[in-house]
Tab-separated table of C-alpha atoms in Angstrom:
chain	number	residue	atom	x	y	z
P	1	UNK	CA	0.000	0.000	0.000
P	2	UNK	CA	2.871	2.346	0.876
P	3	UNK	CA	4.514	1.619	-2.465
P	4	UNK	CA	1.343	2.616	-4.314
P	5	UNK	CA	0.992	5.910	-2.375
P	6	UNK	CA	4.644	6.653	-3.047
P	7	UNK	CA	4.203	6.161	-6.811
P	8	UNK	CA	1.122	8.418	-6.880
P	9	UNK	CA	2.950	11.143	-4.973
P	10	UNK	CA	5.983	10.960	-7.246
P	11	UNK	CA	3.757	11.139	-10.354
P	12	UNK	CA	1.863	14.164	-9.007
P	13	UNK	CA	5.082	16.010	-8.136
P	14	UNK	CA	6.500	15.218	-11.596
P	15	UNK	CA	3.432	16.645	-13.286
P	16	UNK	CA	3.590	19.811	-11.202
P	17	UNK	CA	7.272	20.385	-12.017
P	18	UNK	CA	6.663	19.714	-15.733
P	19	UNK	CA	3.696	22.114	-15.939
P	20	UNK	CA	5.567	24.766	-14.012
P	21	UNK	CA	8.568	24.524	-16.305
P	22	UNK	CA	6.311	24.831	-19.408
P	23	UNK	CA	4.565	27.912	-17.967
P	24	UNK	CA	7.840	29.619	-17.070
P	25	UNK	CA	10.051	28.821	-20.055
P	26	UNK	CA	7.848	27.809	-23.033
P	27	UNK	CA	4.374	29.355	-22.943
P	28	UNK	CA	4.042	32.780	-24.639
P	29	UNK	CA	2.523	35.608	-22.642
P	30	UNK	CA	-1.177	36.121	-23.421
P	31	UNK	CA	-3.129	39.350	-22.885
P	32	UNK	CA	-5.509	39.426	-19.998
P	33	UNK	CA	-9.158	39.497	-21.116
P	34	UNK	CA	-11.384	41.631	-18.948
P	35	UNK	CA	-15.166	41.668	-19.287
P	36	UNK	CA	-16.352	45.161	-20.195
P	37	UNK	CA	-18.998	47.033	-22.169
P	38	UNK	CA	-18.701	46.240	-25.957
P	39	UNK	CA	-16.562	48.762	-27.852
P	40	UNK	CA	-17.788	50.080	-31.241
P	41	UNK	CA	-15.343	48.829	-33.910
P	42	UNK	CA	-13.585	51.391	-36.108
P	43	UNK	CA	-14.945	49.632	-39.215
P	44	UNK	CA	-18.379	48.303	-40.194
P	45	UNK	CA	-18.720	44.794	-41.609
P	46	UNK	CA	-20.689	44.463	-44.834
P	47	UNK	CA	-23.520	42.634	-43.101
P	48	UNK	CA	-24.035	45.307	-40.462
P	49	UNK	CA	-27.728	46.077	-40.911
P	50	UNK	CA	-27.632	49.175	-38.720
P	51	UNK	CA	-25.216	50.839	-41.145
P	52	UNK	CA	-27.708	50.537	-44.020
P	53	UNK	CA	-30.753	51.449	-41.990
P	54	UNK	CA	-29.287	54.691	-40.709
P	55	UNK	CA	-32.050	57.216	-41.380
P	56	UNK	CA	-29.588	59.779	-42.666
P	57	UNK	CA	-27.975	57.429	-45.227
P	58	UNK	CA	-30.809	55.156	-46.398
P	59	UNK	CA	-32.556	56.259	-49.624
P	60	UNK	CA	-36.233	57.147	-49.247
P	61	UNK	CA	-38.313	55.634	-52.051
P	62	UNK	CA	-41.754	56.373	-50.618
P	63	UNK	CA	-42.511	59.635	-52.425
P	64	UNK	CA	-41.134	58.429	-55.762
P	65	UNK	CA	-43.108	55.178	-55.475
P	66	UNK	CA	-46.342	56.937	-54.514
P	67	UNK	CA	-46.152	59.356	-57.451
P	68	UNK	CA	-45.100	56.748	-60.000
P	69	UNK	CA	-47.584	54.022	-59.074
P	70	UNK	CA	-50.495	56.275	-60.003
P	71	UNK	CA	-48.968	57.061	-63.402
P	72	UNK	CA	-48.181	53.454	-64.394
P	73	UNK	CA	-51.025	51.572	-66.059
P	74	UNK	CA	-51.948	47.974	-66.847
P	75	UNK	CA	-52.097	47.401	-70.624
P	76	UNK	CA	-54.194	44.533	-71.978
P	77	UNK	CA	-53.813	43.412	-75.571
P	78	UNK	CA	-56.314	41.107	-77.287
P	79	UNK	CA	-54.881	39.425	-80.380
P	80	UNK	CA	-56.470	37.006	-82.814
P	81	UNK	CA	-54.470	33.890	-83.569
P	82	UNK	CA	-55.329	31.129	-86.007
P	83	UNK	CA	-55.721	27.909	-84.115
P	84	UNK	CA	-55.787	24.427	-85.575
P	85	UNK	CA	-58.761	23.996	-87.888
P	86	UNK	CA	-60.957	21.111	-86.648
P	87	UNK	CA	-63.761	19.071	-88.224
P	88	UNK	CA	-66.157	20.715	-85.811
P	89	UNK	CA	-65.124	24.129	-87.179
P	90	UNK	CA	-65.691	22.810	-90.714
P	91	UNK	CA	-69.225	21.517	-90.060
P	92	UNK	CA	-70.307	24.448	-87.904
P	93	UNK	CA	-68.774	27.056	-90.214
P	94	UNK	CA	-66.817	28.612	-87.367
P	95	UNK	CA	-63.660	30.604	-87.824
P	96	UNK	CA	-60.542	28.953	-86.398
P	97	UNK	CA	-59.272	32.266	-85.042
P	98	UNK	CA	-59.037	32.438	-81.266
P	99	UNK	CA	-58.743	35.494	-79.046
P	100	UNK	CA	-55.651	35.612	-76.840
P	101	UNK	CA	-54.958	38.040	-74.016
P	102	UNK	CA	-51.546	39.563	-73.421
P	103	UNK	CA	-50.669	42.015	-70.675
P	104	UNK	CA	-47.983	44.526	-69.910
P	105	UNK	CA	-47.459	47.961	-68.467
P	106	UNK	CA	-47.422	51.557	-69.666
P	107	UNK	CA	-46.455	54.996	-68.383
P	108	UNK	CA	-48.682	58.085	-68.578
P	109	UNK	CA	-46.535	60.988	-69.808
P	110	UNK	CA	-49.035	63.855	-69.761
P	111	UNK	CA	-52.401	64.758	-68.264
P	112	UNK	CA	-54.165	64.298	-71.624
P	113	UNK	CA	-53.717	60.522	-71.563
P	114	UNK	CA	-50.703	59.793	-73.766
P	115	UNK	CA	-49.022	56.571	-72.661
P	116	UNK	CA	-45.631	55.035	-73.507
P	117	UNK	CA	-45.281	51.265	-73.618
P	118	UNK	CA	-43.260	48.640	-75.500
P	119	UNK	CA	-43.997	47.733	-79.101
P	120	UNK	CA	-43.963	44.038	-78.199
P	121	UNK	CA	-46.718	44.657	-75.609
P	122	UNK	CA	-49.166	45.945	-78.247
P	123	UNK	CA	-47.934	44.034	-81.298
P	124	UNK	CA	-50.709	42.560	-83.493
P	125	UNK	CA	-53.345	44.093	-81.236
P	126	UNK	CA	-57.008	43.569	-82.139
P	127	UNK	CA	-58.227	45.398	-79.026
P	128	UNK	CA	-56.293	47.500	-76.521
P	129	UNK	CA	-57.421	48.564	-73.066
P	130	UNK	CA	-55.727	50.382	-70.203
P	131	UNK	CA	-56.521	50.075	-66.499
P	132	UNK	CA	-55.385	52.848	-64.160
P	133	UNK	CA	-54.274	52.419	-60.575
P	134	UNK	CA	-57.765	53.527	-59.425
P	135	UNK	CA	-59.216	50.514	-61.330
P	136	UNK	CA	-60.815	52.623	-64.084
P	137	UNK	CA	-60.504	50.978	-67.508
P	138	UNK	CA	-60.386	52.778	-70.872
P	139	UNK	CA	-60.182	51.717	-74.510
P	140	UNK	CA	-56.760	52.686	-75.871
P	141	UNK	CA	-55.858	53.944	-79.348
P	142	UNK	CA	-52.506	53.056	-80.888
P	143	UNK	CA	-50.937	56.294	-82.131
P	144	UNK	CA	-47.733	54.764	-83.485
P	145	UNK	CA	-44.894	52.361	-82.787
P	146	UNK	CA	-41.219	51.827	-83.572
P	147	UNK	CA	-40.105	48.170	-83.594
P	148	UNK	CA	-36.440	49.184	-83.788
P	149	UNK	CA	-36.459	50.777	-80.318
P	150	UNK	CA	-39.449	48.690	-79.096
P	151	UNK	CA	-41.370	51.838	-78.153
P	152	UNK	CA	-45.085	52.480	-78.795
P	153	UNK	CA	-47.429	55.367	-78.036
P	154	UNK	CA	-51.052	54.923	-76.881
P	155	UNK	CA	-53.827	57.429	-76.147
P	156	UNK	CA	-56.829	57.186	-73.859
P	157	UNK	CA	-59.652	59.688	-73.413
P	158	UNK	CA	-60.239	60.064	-69.691
P	159	UNK	CA	-62.836	62.256	-68.030
P	160	UNK	CA	-60.217	63.964	-65.850
P	161	UNK	CA	-56.604	65.092	-65.898
P	162	UNK	CA	-54.366	62.103	-65.290
P	163	UNK	CA	-51.291	61.803	-63.075
P	164	UNK	CA	-48.125	61.522	-65.139
P	165	UNK	CA	-44.378	61.012	-64.891
P	166	UNK	CA	-41.873	63.631	-66.034
P	167	UNK	CA	-38.762	62.728	-68.008
P	168	UNK	CA	-35.275	62.674	-66.556
P	169	UNK	CA	-32.149	63.137	-68.686
P	170	UNK	CA	-30.960	59.532	-68.981
P	171	UNK	CA	-27.517	60.734	-70.100
P	172	UNK	CA	-27.044	62.059	-66.554
P	173	UNK	CA	-28.015	58.761	-64.888
P	174	UNK	CA	-25.046	57.280	-63.043
P	175	UNK	CA	-23.952	53.687	-62.579
P	176	UNK	CA	-24.707	52.800	-58.947
P	177	UNK	CA	-27.650	55.223	-58.751
P	178	UNK	CA	-30.798	53.940	-57.036
P	179	UNK	CA	-33.823	53.333	-59.275
P	180	UNK	CA	-37.330	51.903	-58.951
P	181	UNK	CA	-39.071	49.593	-61.430
P	182	UNK	CA	-42.854	50.031	-61.419
P	183	UNK	CA	-45.236	47.788	-63.346
P	184	UNK	CA	-47.584	44.819	-63.354
P	185	UNK	CA	-45.551	41.582	-63.256
P	186	UNK	CA	-47.587	38.370	-63.476
P	187	UNK	CA	-50.750	40.546	-63.393
P	188	UNK	CA	-49.790	41.727	-59.905
P	189	UNK	CA	-50.779	45.349	-60.383
P	190	UNK	CA	-48.898	48.350	-58.986
P	191	UNK	CA	-45.704	46.525	-58.039
P	192	UNK	CA	-42.596	48.476	-57.055
P	193	UNK	CA	-39.076	47.015	-56.853
P	194	UNK	CA	-35.784	48.768	-56.143
P	195	UNK	CA	-32.241	48.353	-57.389
P	196	UNK	CA	-29.335	50.255	-58.836
P	197	UNK	CA	-28.202	51.086	-62.363
P	198	UNK	CA	-25.737	48.297	-63.096
P	199	UNK	CA	-24.513	49.428	-66.538
P	200	UNK	CA	-25.346	51.798	-69.390
P	201	UNK	CA	-25.298	51.466	-73.189
P	202	UNK	CA	-25.830	47.722	-72.973
P	203	UNK	CA	-26.335	45.952	-76.314
P	204	UNK	CA	-28.134	42.584	-76.205
P	205	UNK	CA	-28.298	42.005	-79.962
P	206	UNK	CA	-24.592	41.856	-80.746
P	207	UNK	CA	-25.161	44.336	-83.595
P	208	UNK	CA	-24.424	47.519	-81.592
P	209	UNK	CA	-27.890	48.825	-82.464
P	210	UNK	CA	-29.238	48.742	-78.926
P	211	UNK	CA	-28.309	50.881	-75.943
P	212	UNK	CA	-30.146	49.723	-72.810
P	213	UNK	CA	-29.831	50.791	-69.203
P	214	UNK	CA	-29.109	47.664	-67.143
P	215	UNK	CA	-30.467	47.445	-63.597
P	216	UNK	CA	-30.784	44.838	-60.868
P	217	UNK	CA	-34.283	45.981	-59.896
P	218	UNK	CA	-36.540	42.915	-60.188
P	219	UNK	CA	-38.415	42.910	-63.515
P	220	UNK	CA	-40.624	40.030	-64.666
P	221	UNK	CA	-43.076	39.265	-67.501
P	222	UNK	CA	-45.774	41.931	-67.305
P	223	UNK	CA	-43.294	44.666	-66.315
P	224	UNK	CA	-42.636	45.404	-70.011
P	225	UNK	CA	-43.527	48.991	-70.825
P	226	UNK	CA	-43.407	50.036	-67.184
P	227	UNK	CA	-41.392	52.816	-65.595
P	228	UNK	CA	-37.819	52.893	-64.382
P	229	UNK	CA	-37.580	56.029	-62.239
P	230	UNK	CA	-34.966	57.706	-60.055
P	231	UNK	CA	-35.467	58.554	-56.382
P	232	UNK	CA	-37.165	61.803	-57.408
P	233	UNK	CA	-39.790	59.878	-59.363
P	234	UNK	CA	-38.522	61.036	-62.779
P	235	UNK	CA	-38.572	58.651	-65.736
P	236	UNK	CA	-35.109	57.235	-66.458
P	237	UNK	CA	-36.193	54.401	-68.773
P	238	UNK	CA	-38.929	52.097	-70.059
P	239	UNK	CA	-38.503	48.539	-68.736
P	240	UNK	CA	-38.221	46.266	-71.745
P	241	UNK	CA	-36.296	43.015	-71.305
P	242	UNK	CA	-34.726	40.568	-68.888
P	243	UNK	CA	-31.787	38.224	-69.309
P	244	UNK	CA	-32.987	34.807	-68.191
P	245	UNK	CA	-32.911	31.125	-69.069
P	246	UNK	CA	-36.135	30.520	-67.150
P	247	UNK	CA	-38.258	33.398	-68.446
P	248	UNK	CA	-38.326	35.007	-65.017
P	249	UNK	CA	-36.038	37.484	-63.307
P	250	UNK	CA	-32.582	36.185	-62.366
P	251	UNK	CA	-30.795	39.421	-61.561
P	252	UNK	CA	-30.577	41.400	-64.797
P	253	UNK	CA	-33.134	43.655	-66.444
P	254	UNK	CA	-32.928	46.262	-69.182
P	255	UNK	CA	-34.701	49.518	-69.994
P	256	UNK	CA	-34.842	51.809	-73.033
P	257	UNK	CA	-33.248	55.103	-71.884
P	258	UNK	CA	-35.754	57.917	-71.399
P	259	UNK	CA	-33.954	60.197	-73.887
P	260	UNK	CA	-34.474	57.632	-76.669
P	261	UNK	CA	-38.077	56.904	-75.648
P	262	UNK	CA	-38.940	60.612	-75.511
P	263	UNK	CA	-37.426	61.285	-78.948
P	264	UNK	CA	-39.332	58.357	-80.490
P	265	UNK	CA	-42.731	59.416	-79.179
P	266	UNK	CA	-42.117	63.067	-80.080
P	267	UNK	CA	-41.342	61.971	-83.652
P	268	UNK	CA	-44.467	59.812	-83.766
P	269	UNK	CA	-46.631	62.688	-82.526
P	270	UNK	CA	-45.103	65.271	-84.895
P	271	UNK	CA	-44.192	63.293	-88.019
P	272	UNK	CA	-46.100	60.024	-87.736
P	273	UNK	CA	-42.857	58.027	-87.848
P	274	UNK	CA	-39.373	58.060	-86.362
P	275	UNK	CA	-36.839	60.461	-87.850
P	276	UNK	CA	-33.363	58.921	-87.725
P	277	UNK	CA	-30.282	61.086	-88.131
P	278	UNK	CA	-27.436	59.217	-89.841
P	279	UNK	CA	-23.784	59.928	-89.052
P	280	UNK	CA	-22.430	58.009	-92.036
P	281	UNK	CA	-19.555	55.898	-90.766
P	282	UNK	CA	-18.820	52.183	-90.520
P	283	UNK	CA	-16.432	50.702	-88.012
P	284	UNK	CA	-16.192	48.946	-84.682
P	285	UNK	CA	-15.310	49.332	-81.025
P	286	UNK	CA	-11.662	49.189	-80.043
P	287	UNK	CA	-10.137	46.564	-77.757
P	288	UNK	CA	-6.654	45.159	-77.271
P	289	UNK	CA	-6.887	42.786	-80.242
P	290	UNK	CA	-8.318	45.418	-82.609
P	291	UNK	CA	-5.824	48.045	-81.434
P	292	UNK	CA	-2.899	45.729	-82.118
P	293	UNK	CA	-4.330	44.797	-85.512
P	294	UNK	CA	-4.643	48.379	-86.753
P	295	UNK	CA	-1.516	49.607	-84.981
P	296	UNK	CA	-2.900	52.021	-82.382
P	297	UNK	CA	-2.428	52.214	-78.626
P	298	UNK	CA	-6.031	53.132	-77.700
P	299	UNK	CA	-8.340	50.391	-76.473
P	300	UNK	CA	-11.443	52.593	-76.027
P	301	UNK	CA	-13.463	54.373	-78.682
P	302	UNK	CA	-14.937	53.630	-82.113
P	303	UNK	CA	-12.525	53.050	-84.975
P	304	UNK	CA	-13.801	54.339	-88.344
P	305	UNK	CA	-13.188	51.742	-91.020
P	306	UNK	CA	-15.004	53.595	-93.804
P	307	UNK	CA	-16.977	56.784	-94.418
P	308	UNK	CA	-20.208	56.521	-96.413
P	309	UNK	CA	-20.395	58.494	-99.630
P	310	UNK	CA	-22.293	61.812	-99.469
P	311	UNK	CA	-22.934	61.379	-95.736
P	312	UNK	CA	-22.702	64.099	-93.124
P	313	UNK	CA	-19.475	62.573	-91.866
P	314	UNK	CA	-17.845	62.727	-95.312
P	315	UNK	CA	-18.952	66.315	-95.866
P	316	UNK	CA	-17.580	67.316	-92.445
P	317	UNK	CA	-14.153	65.830	-93.176
P	318	UNK	CA	-14.283	62.696	-91.026
P	319	UNK	CA	-11.744	60.196	-92.361
P	320	UNK	CA	-11.077	56.485	-92.364
P	321	UNK	CA	-8.760	55.675	-89.455
P	322	UNK	CA	-10.186	58.334	-87.134
P	323	UNK	CA	-11.046	57.136	-83.627
P	324	UNK	CA	-14.193	58.633	-82.077
P	325	UNK	CA	-13.513	59.362	-78.396
P	326	UNK	CA	-16.493	61.585	-77.552
P	327	UNK	CA	-19.772	62.800	-79.020
P	328	UNK	CA	-21.285	65.970	-77.562
P	329	UNK	CA	-18.940	65.601	-74.542
P	330	UNK	CA	-20.186	62.054	-73.872
P	331	UNK	CA	-17.362	59.530	-73.593
P	332	UNK	CA	-17.415	56.791	-76.244
P	333	UNK	CA	-16.009	53.463	-75.059
P	334	UNK	CA	-18.002	51.111	-77.280
P	335	UNK	CA	-20.185	51.332	-80.371
P	336	UNK	CA	-23.450	51.234	-78.405
P	337	UNK	CA	-22.380	54.448	-76.615
P	338	UNK	CA	-22.342	56.105	-80.028
P	339	UNK	CA	-25.579	54.596	-81.381
P	340	UNK	CA	-27.390	55.279	-78.117
P	341	UNK	CA	-26.709	59.012	-78.413
P	342	UNK	CA	-27.442	59.117	-82.150
P	343	UNK	CA	-30.839	57.476	-81.492
P	344	UNK	CA	-31.839	60.688	-79.694
P	345	UNK	CA	-31.045	62.837	-82.750
P	346	UNK	CA	-32.854	63.768	-85.962
P	347	UNK	CA	-31.745	64.654	-89.492
P	348	UNK	CA	-30.086	68.103	-89.690
P	349	UNK	CA	-29.092	67.992	-86.006
P	350	UNK	CA	-25.421	68.837	-85.451
P	351	UNK	CA	-23.250	66.622	-83.246
P	352	UNK	CA	-19.684	67.382	-82.185
P	353	UNK	CA	-17.292	64.475	-82.607
P	354	UNK	CA	-14.025	64.440	-80.708
P	355	UNK	CA	-11.730	62.222	-82.766
P	356	UNK	CA	-8.156	61.072	-82.526
P	357	UNK	CA	-6.258	61.325	-85.822
P	358	UNK	CA	-2.538	60.512	-86.093
P	359	UNK	CA	-2.241	60.892	-82.338
P	360	UNK	CA	-3.819	64.356	-82.297
P	361	UNK	CA	-7.244	65.211	-80.890
P	362	UNK	CA	-9.645	67.380	-82.863
P	363	UNK	CA	-13.342	68.288	-82.684
P	364	UNK	CA	-15.460	67.977	-85.851
P	365	UNK	CA	-19.063	69.230	-86.071
P	366	UNK	CA	-21.155	66.864	-88.213
P	367	UNK	CA	-24.642	67.567	-89.562
P	368	UNK	CA	-26.650	64.360	-89.453
P	369	UNK	CA	-28.326	63.326	-92.705
P	370	UNK	CA	-31.484	61.429	-93.495
P	371	UNK	CA	-31.193	57.708	-93.902
P	372	UNK	CA	-30.379	57.051	-97.547
P	373	UNK	CA	-29.382	53.404	-97.253
P	374	UNK	CA	-31.362	50.206	-96.724
P	375	UNK	CA	-30.562	46.506	-96.655
P	376	UNK	CA	-32.949	44.823	-99.091
P	377	UNK	CA	-33.544	41.099	-98.434
P	378	UNK	CA	-31.794	38.805	-100.926
P	379	UNK	CA	-30.220	41.730	-102.773
P	380	UNK	CA	-27.992	43.647	-100.360
P	381	UNK	CA	-27.393	47.273	-99.412
P	382	UNK	CA	-28.988	49.983	-101.563
P	383	UNK	CA	-28.963	53.790	-101.382
P	384	UNK	CA	-30.744	56.716	-102.955
P	385	UNK	CA	-29.429	57.221	-106.489
P	386	UNK	CA	-27.946	60.457	-107.784
P	387	UNK	CA	-29.043	61.891	-111.109
P	388	UNK	CA	-25.704	60.763	-112.581
P	389	UNK	CA	-26.413	57.179	-111.455
P	390	UNK	CA	-29.814	57.206	-113.136
P	391	UNK	CA	-28.412	58.819	-116.270
P	392	UNK	CA	-25.815	56.058	-116.610
P	393	UNK	CA	-28.580	53.429	-116.872
P	394	UNK	CA	-31.056	55.720	-118.661
P	395	UNK	CA	-33.480	55.337	-115.761
P	396	UNK	CA	-36.030	57.921	-114.637
P	397	UNK	CA	-36.224	56.590	-111.091
P	398	UNK	CA	-34.703	54.005	-108.780
P	399	UNK	CA	-32.151	53.269	-106.059
P	400	UNK	CA	-28.560	52.121	-106.533
P	401	UNK	CA	-27.141	48.802	-105.323
P	402	UNK	CA	-23.988	49.581	-103.321
P	403	UNK	CA	-23.179	46.108	-101.946
P	404	UNK	CA	-24.562	42.717	-102.977
P	405	UNK	CA	-25.741	40.187	-100.416
P	406	UNK	CA	-22.685	37.960	-99.928
P	407	UNK	CA	-24.817	34.803	-99.918
P	408	UNK	CA	-26.364	35.560	-103.334
P	409	UNK	CA	-23.647	37.716	-104.923
P	410	UNK	CA	-22.530	34.964	-107.297
P	411	UNK	CA	-26.114	34.443	-108.497
P	412	UNK	CA	-26.616	38.147	-109.188
P	413	UNK	CA	-23.318	38.549	-111.004
P	414	UNK	CA	-24.088	35.602	-113.261
P	415	UNK	CA	-27.224	37.475	-114.311
P	416	UNK	CA	-25.386	40.715	-114.987
P	417	UNK	CA	-26.338	42.405	-111.724
P	418	UNK	CA	-23.478	44.213	-109.954
P	419	UNK	CA	-22.865	47.099	-107.578
P	420	UNK	CA	-24.134	50.262	-109.248
P	421	UNK	CA	-27.167	48.693	-110.934
P	422	UNK	CA	-30.535	50.386	-110.439
P	423	UNK	CA	-33.661	48.911	-108.814
P	424	UNK	CA	-36.740	50.610	-110.244
P	425	UNK	CA	-39.674	48.701	-108.732
P	426	UNK	CA	-40.473	46.586	-105.632
P	427	UNK	CA	-43.691	44.559	-105.498
P	428	UNK	CA	-45.018	46.581	-108.478
P	429	UNK	CA	-44.450	49.867	-106.611
P	430	UNK	CA	-42.361	52.510	-108.378
P	431	UNK	CA	-39.227	53.207	-106.312
P	432	UNK	CA	-37.615	56.633	-106.006
P	433	UNK	CA	-35.952	56.316	-102.586
P	434	UNK	CA	-35.180	53.831	-99.817
P	435	UNK	CA	-38.276	55.134	-98.008
P	436	UNK	CA	-40.355	53.859	-100.940
P	437	UNK	CA	-38.770	50.415	-100.531
P	438	UNK	CA	-39.644	50.236	-96.842
P	439	UNK	CA	-43.224	51.325	-97.523
P	440	UNK	CA	-43.577	48.824	-100.380
P	441	UNK	CA	-42.415	45.966	-98.169
P	442	UNK	CA	-44.540	47.061	-95.209
P	443	UNK	CA	-47.730	47.473	-97.253
P	444	UNK	CA	-47.380	44.238	-99.213
P	445	UNK	CA	-50.087	41.646	-98.567
P	446	UNK	CA	-47.858	38.843	-99.802
P	447	UNK	CA	-44.630	37.294	-98.576
P	448	UNK	CA	-43.419	37.198	-102.197
P	449	UNK	CA	-40.761	39.683	-103.288
P	450	UNK	CA	-40.935	41.057	-106.835
P	451	UNK	CA	-37.977	43.141	-107.993
P	452	UNK	CA	-37.554	45.061	-111.229
P	453	UNK	CA	-34.052	46.319	-111.997
P	454	UNK	CA	-31.707	47.354	-114.781
P	455	UNK	CA	-28.677	45.151	-115.413
P	456	UNK	CA	-25.221	46.197	-116.607
P	457	UNK	CA	-26.386	45.961	-120.253
P	458	UNK	CA	-29.117	48.503	-119.604
P	459	UNK	CA	-31.850	45.852	-119.849
P	460	UNK	CA	-34.823	45.725	-117.485
P	461	UNK	CA	-35.330	42.421	-115.704
P	462	UNK	CA	-37.881	41.114	-113.210
P	463	UNK	CA	-37.206	38.621	-110.447
P	464	UNK	CA	-39.881	36.897	-108.356
P	465	UNK	CA	-38.949	35.349	-105.002
P	466	UNK	CA	-41.303	33.318	-102.840
């Protein structure tokens, strides 16, 4: 028993000496922790809710939402679609057309009842109606539409002055600025969501023809044609599209800038159609690969590859190889920056281009011209003909082919049709300008294309395409 007690004692003493030696010679000194009142850190973590909810810093959307909700309407579009023809339809003599209902949103822009919406909201409409936020419903008249910008203008006759939204200058909208999206997603009327402007001059087509404002405010089917407003309740854009694989919102939405929308509806009201001012250049946006290819150091701007004959750019002295850096003091980084600004202009408007030429910066005022070119299906690019062009082919009217469609160029050349030949008639309509071509195609009741032109031998030929 004594031996056991002795071993226990020796073990205990050994442990004490070992622990003491570790504490004295090996263990690093640790600070003493004293319980106290929590100290406010010098920094705020990103998930600190109190930092965002500070009354002085948090944006107030209430007034903007209240004003905008009353000026955003629910648009209903009844279209007639041809369903499958059944035996029952045959025996009963019924028409196979069926009525389909589509819905979207719109924005009242003045007290008289003019409303902006998207062209795709009212496309192929048989009947149009508009329901206000006070649940009053009116029959709507389509004043005009522009498929290119996806903007349409409606009119309702109300028995009172209507609340409306005023336009903001979308050029002054800043990336990171708070915005509200107001509309009727999934038929849920008067819905308001908030987000920020994520990007500007966004092109979804890959053709540099579009210039959307991108936002992360939630937008879903039914929001189309609704308002994107700033915190003051001013119209920044018309909600138009979402980027999604599911058909519903996944974080990205796009709006037509208010400056473009306003210009389109003003043209429709004054002229009946959209007046496009043409700069007259062809080229592409710069990047590292393009810059290295053409031997320049700039990676931002629009490189001019060619200047169109008789255009405003040519008359102003713009040259191939120039790099557009600014237009009207707006920085140009990509082609959609340029097209977005030009979409707010009309023929005879003057724009100031800041270009880089041989390493030197210069400003060139350019008077925009009317559109004198058009891409004709199957044929290629055509433009209004000069009197000398017509005289060469002994033609009294027509438009000149400037570039053949690459897919059918060999076919045309085999038949004696080359660049410079004159097209005199489209679908039996006499052609004097590219505007006549567009009207002939738009007013045709057939999908067939009938072209009359003069070949290189001065002979008139007709081609029928179905």
